[in-house]
């Protein structure tokens, strides 16, 4: 790999899904997490998504940032009320 191209190359480029072998495409996704009994959404999370089966992959540093955001001191950017329906 040409190191000069690192910045423009997707983190997931050339990676394949460990379940189905499909191509992984970088996307921004919204994550749902339950924190202290409350659902939180984390928007715009960079993820690798399998084009075949839809399995999501997250880089370790992305996961770390998410954990720090949801349980750390960071104030939520805005709050969204999520309706919950009991079956
Ligand atoms: Zn797959």
mmCIF file of C-alpha atoms and ligand atoms in Angstrom:
data_model
loop_
_atom_site.group_PDB
_atom_site.id
_atom_site.type_symbol
_atom_site.label_atom_id
_atom_site.label_comp_id
_atom_site.label_asym_id
_atom_site.label_seq_id
_atom_site.Cartn_x
_atom_site.Cartn_y
_atom_site.Cartn_z
ATOM 1 C CA UNK A 1 0.000 0.000 0.000
ATOM 2 C CA UNK A 2 1.267 3.455 -0.841
ATOM 3 C CA UNK A 3 1.559 5.394 2.426
ATOM 4 C CA UNK A 4 0.798 8.634 0.604
ATOM 5 C CA UNK A 5 -2.694 7.341 -0.078
ATOM 6 C CA UNK A 6 -3.467 6.485 3.548
ATOM 7 C CA UNK A 7 -5.607 9.525 4.193
ATOM 8 C CA UNK A 8 -7.865 9.026 1.225
ATOM 9 C CA UNK A 9 -8.112 5.267 1.614
ATOM 10 C CA UNK A 10 -11.041 3.929 3.554
ATOM 11 C CA UNK A 11 -10.169 2.115 6.737
ATOM 12 C CA UNK A 12 -12.255 -0.812 5.539
ATOM 13 C CA UNK A 13 -11.103 -0.881 1.957
ATOM 14 C CA UNK A 14 -10.137 -4.374 0.923
ATOM 15 C CA UNK A 15 -11.589 -5.905 4.078
ATOM 16 C CA UNK A 16 -14.044 -8.747 3.796
ATOM 17 C CA UNK A 17 -16.805 -9.960 6.082
ATOM 18 C CA UNK A 18 -15.718 -12.709 8.453
ATOM 19 C CA UNK A 19 -19.142 -14.360 8.205
ATOM 20 C CA UNK A 20 -19.938 -14.362 4.502
ATOM 21 C CA UNK A 21 -16.823 -13.023 2.802
ATOM 22 C CA UNK A 22 -18.713 -10.054 1.382
ATOM 23 C CA UNK A 23 -17.109 -6.716 0.749
ATOM 24 C CA UNK A 24 -17.078 -4.247 3.630
ATOM 25 C CA UNK A 25 -18.095 -0.703 2.821
ATOM 26 C CA UNK A 26 -17.558 2.277 5.079
ATOM 27 C CA UNK A 27 -20.769 3.937 6.200
ATOM 28 C CA UNK A 28 -22.013 6.250 8.909
ATOM 29 C CA UNK A 29 -24.490 4.502 11.122
ATOM 30 C CA UNK A 30 -26.618 5.272 14.156
ATOM 31 C CA UNK A 31 -26.017 3.106 17.194
ATOM 32 C CA UNK A 32 -28.488 2.345 19.952
ATOM 33 C CA UNK A 33 -27.128 1.778 23.406
ATOM 34 C CA UNK A 34 -28.859 1.282 26.714
ATOM 35 C CA UNK A 35 -27.105 3.253 29.423
ATOM 36 C CA UNK A 36 -28.380 3.254 33.017
ATOM 37 C CA UNK A 37 -31.830 2.196 31.840
ATOM 38 C CA UNK A 38 -32.031 4.876 29.179
ATOM 39 C CA UNK A 39 -31.679 4.383 25.474
ATOM 40 C CA UNK A 40 -29.157 6.602 23.841
ATOM 41 C CA UNK A 41 -28.445 7.084 20.174
ATOM 42 C CA UNK A 42 -24.987 7.696 18.847
ATOM 43 C CA UNK A 43 -25.219 9.204 15.414
ATOM 44 C CA UNK A 44 -22.731 9.389 12.588
ATOM 45 C CA UNK A 45 -20.582 6.531 13.808
ATOM 46 C CA UNK A 46 -18.073 5.415 11.196
ATOM 47 C CA UNK A 47 -18.531 1.709 10.632
ATOM 48 C CA UNK A 48 -17.696 -0.969 8.136
ATOM 49 C CA UNK A 49 -20.869 -2.583 6.833
ATOM 50 C CA UNK A 50 -20.889 -5.838 4.907
ATOM 51 C CA UNK A 51 -22.481 -5.354 1.500
ATOM 52 C CA UNK A 52 -23.844 -8.899 1.571
ATOM 53 C CA UNK A 53 -25.202 -9.606 5.048
ATOM 54 C CA UNK A 54 -25.146 -6.179 6.678
ATOM 55 C CA UNK A 55 -22.891 -7.146 9.568
ATOM 56 C CA UNK A 56 -21.401 -4.044 11.140
ATOM 57 C CA UNK A 57 -17.784 -3.755 12.142
ATOM 58 C CA UNK A 58 -16.304 -1.040 14.287
ATOM 59 C CA UNK A 59 -12.719 -0.022 14.684
ATOM 60 C CA UNK A 60 -11.369 -0.380 18.230
ATOM 61 C CA UNK A 61 -10.745 3.341 18.618
ATOM 62 C CA UNK A 62 -14.297 4.079 17.462
ATOM 63 C CA UNK A 63 -15.724 1.738 20.100
ATOM 64 C CA UNK A 64 -13.545 3.342 22.736
ATOM 65 C CA UNK A 65 -14.795 6.790 21.780
ATOM 66 C CA UNK A 66 -18.387 5.561 21.967
ATOM 67 C CA UNK A 67 -17.894 4.092 25.421
ATOM 68 C CA UNK A 68 -16.326 7.303 26.646
ATOM 69 C CA UNK A 69 -19.159 9.352 25.180
ATOM 70 C CA UNK A 70 -22.032 7.356 26.662
ATOM 71 C CA UNK A 71 -20.704 6.743 30.131
ATOM 72 C CA UNK A 72 -18.241 9.570 30.540
ATOM 73 C CA UNK A 73 -18.785 13.165 31.453
ATOM 74 C CA UNK A 74 -19.513 14.228 27.928
ATOM 75 C CA UNK A 75 -22.858 15.982 27.731
ATOM 76 C CA UNK A 76 -25.221 14.733 25.068
ATOM 77 C CA UNK A 77 -25.379 17.031 22.065
ATOM 78 C CA UNK A 78 -29.145 16.778 22.115
ATOM 79 C CA UNK A 79 -31.769 14.477 23.521
ATOM 80 C CA UNK A 80 -34.179 12.402 21.525
ATOM 81 C CA UNK A 81 -37.137 10.744 23.167
ATOM 82 C CA UNK A 82 -37.399 7.189 21.937
ATOM 83 C CA UNK A 83 -40.886 5.724 22.097
ATOM 84 C CA UNK A 84 -40.918 2.230 23.556
ATOM 85 C CA UNK A 85 -43.811 -0.119 22.953
ATOM 86 C CA UNK A 86 -44.503 -3.145 25.037
ATOM 87 C CA UNK A 87 -45.665 -6.159 23.103
HETATM 88 ZN ZN1 LIG B 1 -21.208 -10.501 5.473
#
